[in-house]
Amino acid sequence: MIHRSLLRYRGARYLWWALILIAGSSVLYATQNRDIQPPNGGTWQGYVLGTIGALLIVWLTLLAVRKRSYRSTNGSVQGWTSAHVYLGSALLIVATLHCGFQFGWNVHTLSYVLMCIVIFSGFFGLYSYINNPQLISSNREGGARSLLFAELFELDKQSRSLSQRCAPAVAIAVDSGIERTTLGGGVYAQLFSRDHSYFLRESSKGSALVRNVDQQALIDHVAERLPRAEKGTEAANLQQLIILLCRRQAVVRRLRRDIRLSGWLKIWLYFHVPMTVALLVALVLHIVVTFFYW
Amino acid sequence: MPTFNIVIIGAGPAGLSAAARAADRDRRAGRSTPSYLLLEGFNEHAKTIQRYQKGKHVMAEPGFLDLRSDFAFAAGTREKILGAWGEGLKRGGVNIRYGAEVKKVSGSKGAFAIQLTSGETFQAAHVILAIGLEGNPRKLGAQGEDHERVQYQLDDPKEFRDETILVVGAGDSAIENALALAEQNDTWILNRGKEFSRAKDANLNAVVAAITDPRRRLNCYYETSIKSVAPSTDPRAPTLTVVLQTASGEKTVQCHRIIARLGAIPPRKFVESIGIKFPNDRSDAIPELSRHYESNVPGVYVIGSLAGYPLIKQAMNQGYDVVEFIHGNDIKPADHPLLEYQFHGLPFERSADEMVERFQQLIPMFRELNSLAFRELIIESDMLASYSVGAEHADAEHKMAQLRKKLAGKDPQPRSTRIIREGESIYEPGEFGTSFFTIVNGEVMLETAAPQSIRTTLGRGEFFGEMSLLSGRPRLERAIAGAGCIVVETPRRTMLKLMNSNEEVRSGIDWIFVVRELQRHFAPFASLRELRAIAARVTLRQYKAGQVLFKEGEVGDSLFVLRSGGVTLSRVQSEGDKLVSQVRSGHLVGEMALMGDPVRRETATATVASDAIEIKRKEFLELTRRGDARLDPLQRSVSKSVVDNARMQVRPEAGSLMNFLMDEGLGEATDVLIIDDSLCVGCDNCEKACAETHGGVSRLDREAGATYANVHIPIACRHCEQPHCMKDCPPNAIRRSEDGEVYINDSCIGCGNCEANCPYDVIRMVYEAPKKPGLWSWLLFATGNGPGEQPDYQPTAKAKEKGKKAVKCDACVSVSGGPACVRACPTGAAIRIGPEQFIDLVEERKR
């Protein structure tokens, strides 16, 4: 295969490393003599597992540096990332075996919990990295997001100019509908495709802002006018306008989906990295505190 | 009639230098009246340089040549150089007449009559033509063409604002001027034809885009020319009233000025009217000259760009030399030391001049060459000399090391003999080199690569390396230096110039190329003599991009050896033509018709301009019926092609993808960055890596570029087989390394030719980026912008002074570890592949 994903890098060699690490840690864990004390981080096996775990955490964090050391010939970033994913997963087992399931309300368990958050956010990140690019690419039909926007702006222009040739209420509805189409927004809005689009509906009772989620209400509004059209030309224009608005709806849907998928592709790193910093702090405290109970 | 010893026509660098030399001689001889006269048609000296843009940087190439002139010249701005020459004219009291355009020169040596357009006549014993190649600009050919608001030159487009301007012409200059003016003015181009067919691709696209864009202030009148120009009678209207002749009749418009860029009338007719002969009808032909720059008309000398030396320093040296020659002083030309350095390491005791003469005699193909041209060739080439390992070699190396130490102060270092060992490889298979080798003495062995290693020995007068010269492909064989061999290695540029001006050289190289290709493909054990008869009967064909070599369904009776370029094979399907295969240079096309299946199963189309050798059935049978013919490999490759093509045919999506790659120009790529869109997460680490390993400026635009079936081709250099950017680089700053990377070195002057020539938009002109805080500082303290090119970075004053330089992807030629973009991609989406891997890319698209 000419392109290979990071999971299959070099025949998934780091998967084998991870499995060997897990197997070795399990064996080590099993050698603890339960008669003296329950398995915990304080036995010599616990210390060994703990040291392995700590070193692993430091090395995993160093991906941030390797990724940005562009002249480095120390492997490739893809290799490092592949190892990062597999060995980071194995860390979950190693750290759990190290602590021997001894949990409490203390800085030790805090480190463990932070580590789990980091690892699970990493799983989510891996999932989106494997899943989303293909979805984004097919959603964009091979182009770039800017092409979709260009298409949208072109449709906006055409819709506006066509609506000017229809009844004033239609022109107002379309103009306002286009102006008040929302895409993206804050983090929540992007990730969950919130749609706060509105349009202005003119009626005998005055004008009112109507919700226009998914552009459907605007399309329906224009469609309602069609059987009540007064001139033949108006009906033809309305037909054409409906087609334009439907195309617009399709493009807006694509854009919303693109924003959402791209958002999820990026958001997890905003957890993964700050949590790692917190983990490093907690880890240092955890190690220092242990020395008081030498 | 005033009489002079020498009349110099043209006050460019060559003419100025000649006049200065003559003036100095007069001074030494104590003359009260000048023995010479310098005539200049313009009202200032050095017209061509006066017309350069303000502040333009003028180079002093070639760097290793010394200046020998009474006038000063060094690399610098146009203003500085013109100023120095103006000074020189005043101080030297040079006898110069301005506004003196020469209409006719007649007579013979000792008594020439030089007549000006004003009617004034001078007599001279000798005439020096230093008129350059620019010629006079072609005028409008309409009434009012000399009005002061009708310009034939545009120095500074920003000078005019909010005017209505007509630009007449459809060539590169007209387009460039019109586009620049349209930024601030209402501009109209008047094109006599229906299209802009003469313009460079980049200009054609730019002007059509600007004309069709309603937001740009540029429009075009097609099939239109100017009938007359008159000052406007209405004081409120713009200055000129112009009557246009259009396809639908006359039309009157008002404008503020007219810029006419209609090309120049070349001076050839004038030169020929003096009796000087040109060797052929080609527009770039130069007259035949003796060693002393004397033409076939005794007493008339030609120097400067008209003599084939377009560089200022050379022209000035010639001006000096020719006056000395006329006075009977047979001095050695200024480039004589360069010849001596080249011959320094050779085991001969003769003088450099004698050796140049002897060498020319020893090489049949160069024997009829103009001796000046051959001398230039030697100076621009590398001289290789082999010695047997041991004392001899050590002595020779020592001698050259001493010479190099002496020359160490010069920058750049002039060429000197390259000492190699007997048995050493001059080049290896797979190396990217495009130079041409001629054997002056001794032997060179050519050894073909696997599967069969066959050795050929070449001797004195023969040459090699022509395949890479013509096609740009990497070397296919190993060249091994024999005992005591002397080889001239000529760079591609020089060789192409020679081939274009000399039929004999061109046909000689073409011929040996054909013979060697026949040998390589069909009869590896045959000698050149045996193949000669067959070689004479094959045809060399040239195809433009898009031209068809043969059509599907025809009965074929010939095959083609592709010399340069690329061809695609396609088959007609119910949904239209589908691509089944692409053939690169050095390979065979259509051989199946001569081996079993006479009907063409595909249509062969050239993707870029291509050359091919057509071999008909009769000659093919002659070649393959020899006892030592290698039919087996041929038959095997034909069977494989049949299967490959059938597989491609039944997977139309693979064919479509290959079509897409070819449409994007990958048919001429050697190393291209491809991104798998289903793996790419848009992190842009590839761009950041590129910027960080290249002075903070990215050479890659990841997001831009075309995509098809999840294959995305970002905008980055593809290192074409025959790089478009190299075509027109004045300082020769664009080079190709041995491993094939095309890169731009430090001698770039920022002229922008490469940017305009590149059809793929991969070159940018940028200022140097300012230094940034380091990685750790950013990681820990958030200083600076972080890795990657800072958008809208502000260059330092020093960088602004240096000016914009051309940048493009260089496949990380100077970064250990190879391309940074690939190494920095976390998901494995970015890979770099060569053309041999396109089929893998296309076949395994399972996603």
PDB file of N, CA, C and O in Angstrom, chain B residues 629-647:
ATOM      1  N   ALA B 629      20.511 -10.389 -31.385  1.00  0.00           N
ATOM      2  CA  ALA B 629      19.404  -9.503 -31.020  1.00  0.00           C
ATOM      3  C   ALA B 629      18.756  -9.956 -29.718  1.00  0.00           C
ATOM      4  O   ALA B 629      18.595 -11.153 -29.484  1.00  0.00           O
ATOM      5  N   ARG B 630      18.361  -9.009 -28.863  1.00  0.00           N
ATOM      6  CA  ARG B 630      17.733  -9.371 -27.595  1.00  0.00           C
ATOM      7  C   ARG B 630      16.227  -9.309 -27.734  1.00  0.00           C
ATOM      8  O   ARG B 630      15.602  -8.351 -27.305  1.00  0.00           O
ATOM      9  N   LEU B 631      15.667 -10.344 -28.347  1.00  0.00           N
ATOM     10  CA  LEU B 631      14.233 -10.374 -28.553  1.00  0.00           C
ATOM     11  C   LEU B 631      13.478 -10.725 -27.286  1.00  0.00           C
ATOM     12  O   LEU B 631      12.395 -10.240 -27.035  1.00  0.00           O
ATOM     13  N   ASP B 632      14.062 -11.621 -26.474  1.00  0.00           N
ATOM     14  CA  ASP B 632      13.365 -12.084 -25.266  1.00  0.00           C
ATOM     15  C   ASP B 632      12.876 -10.956 -24.367  1.00  0.00           C
ATOM     16  O   ASP B 632      11.693 -10.885 -24.054  1.00  0.00           O
ATOM     17  N   PRO B 633      13.768 -10.062 -23.946  1.00  0.00           N
ATOM     18  CA  PRO B 633      13.305  -8.990 -23.059  1.00  0.00           C
ATOM     19  C   PRO B 633      12.210  -8.157 -23.713  1.00  0.00           C
ATOM     20  O   PRO B 633      11.255  -7.747 -23.060  1.00  0.00           O
ATOM     21  N   LEU B 634      12.351  -7.920 -25.028  1.00  0.00           N
ATOM     22  CA  LEU B 634      11.338  -7.137 -25.748  1.00  0.00           C
ATOM     23  C   LEU B 634       9.986  -7.832 -25.682  1.00  0.00           C
ATOM     24  O   LEU B 634       8.960  -7.228 -25.379  1.00  0.00           O
ATOM     25  N   GLN B 635       9.993  -9.126 -25.973  1.00  0.00           N
ATOM     26  CA  GLN B 635       8.736  -9.856 -25.983  1.00  0.00           C
ATOM     27  C   GLN B 635       8.113  -9.898 -24.603  1.00  0.00           C
ATOM     28  O   GLN B 635       6.907  -9.751 -24.443  1.00  0.00           O
ATOM     29  N   ARG B 636       8.970 -10.070 -23.597  1.00  0.00           N
ATOM     30  CA  ARG B 636       8.446 -10.100 -22.238  1.00  0.00           C
ATOM     31  C   ARG B 636       7.812  -8.772 -21.873  1.00  0.00           C
ATOM     32  O   ARG B 636       6.743  -8.721 -21.278  1.00  0.00           O
ATOM     33  N   SER B 637       8.478  -7.680 -22.260  1.00  0.00           N
ATOM     34  CA  SER B 637       7.922  -6.368 -21.884  1.00  0.00           C
ATOM     35  C   SER B 637       6.626  -6.109 -22.629  1.00  0.00           C
ATOM     36  O   SER B 637       5.700  -5.482 -22.100  1.00  0.00           O
ATOM     37  N   VAL B 638       6.524  -6.621 -23.866  1.00  0.00           N
ATOM     38  CA  VAL B 638       5.281  -6.444 -24.618  1.00  0.00           C
ATOM     39  C   VAL B 638       4.150  -7.206 -23.925  1.00  0.00           C
ATOM     40  O   VAL B 638       3.050  -6.673 -23.739  1.00  0.00           O
ATOM     41  N   SER B 639       4.415  -8.451 -23.521  1.00  0.00           N
ATOM     42  CA  SER B 639       3.373  -9.238 -22.845  1.00  0.00           C
ATOM     43  C   SER B 639       2.927  -8.538 -21.576  1.00  0.00           C
ATOM     44  O   SER B 639       1.732  -8.462 -21.272  1.00  0.00           O
ATOM     45  N   LYS B 640       3.899  -8.007 -20.834  1.00  0.00           N
ATOM     46  CA  LYS B 640       3.547  -7.333 -19.587  1.00  0.00           C
ATOM     47  C   LYS B 640       2.679  -6.112 -19.873  1.00  0.00           C
ATOM     48  O   LYS B 640       1.699  -5.875 -19.179  1.00  0.00           O
ATOM     49  N   SER B 641       3.052  -5.352 -20.921  1.00  0.00           N
ATOM     50  CA  SER B 641       2.259  -4.160 -21.244  1.00  0.00           C
ATOM     51  C   SER B 641       0.834  -4.538 -21.585  1.00  0.00           C
ATOM     52  O   SER B 641      -0.113  -3.863 -21.181  1.00  0.00           O
ATOM     53  N   VAL B 642       0.677  -5.622 -22.339  1.00  0.00           N
ATOM     54  CA  VAL B 642      -0.674  -6.032 -22.722  1.00  0.00           C
ATOM     55  C   VAL B 642      -1.520  -6.288 -21.473  1.00  0.00           C
ATOM     56  O   VAL B 642      -2.666  -5.850 -21.360  1.00  0.00           O
ATOM     57  N   VAL B 643      -0.926  -7.007 -20.510  1.00  0.00           N
ATOM     58  CA  VAL B 643      -1.665  -7.314 -19.278  1.00  0.00           C
ATOM     59  C   VAL B 643      -1.948  -6.043 -18.484  1.00  0.00           C
ATOM     60  O   VAL B 643      -3.075  -5.801 -18.041  1.00  0.00           O
ATOM     61  N   ASP B 644      -0.905  -5.204 -18.313  1.00  0.00           N
ATOM     62  CA  ASP B 644      -1.084  -3.957 -17.546  1.00  0.00           C
ATOM     63  C   ASP B 644      -2.172  -3.094 -18.157  1.00  0.00           C
ATOM     64  O   ASP B 644      -3.024  -2.552 -17.445  1.00  0.00           O
ATOM     65  N   ASN B 645      -2.126  -2.959 -19.486  1.00  0.00           N
ATOM     66  CA  ASN B 645      -3.118  -2.101 -20.131  1.00  0.00           C
ATOM     67  C   ASN B 645      -4.522  -2.663 -19.965  1.00  0.00           C
ATOM     68  O   ASN B 645      -5.478  -1.925 -19.750  1.00  0.00           O
ATOM     69  N   ALA B 646      -4.648  -3.985 -20.078  1.00  0.00           N
ATOM     70  CA  ALA B 646      -5.970  -4.591 -19.920  1.00  0.00           C
ATOM     71  C   ALA B 646      -6.487  -4.369 -18.506  1.00  0.00           C
ATOM     72  O   ALA B 646      -7.661  -4.044 -18.295  1.00  0.00           O
ATOM     73  N   ARG B 647      -5.592  -4.502 -17.531  1.00  0.00           N
ATOM     74  CA  ARG B 647      -6.020  -4.290 -16.133  1.00  0.00           C
ATOM     75  C   ARG B 647      -6.497  -2.866 -15.924  1.00  0.00           C
ATOM     76  O   ARG B 647      -7.479  -2.612 -15.231  1.00  0.00           O
TER      77      ARG B 647
END
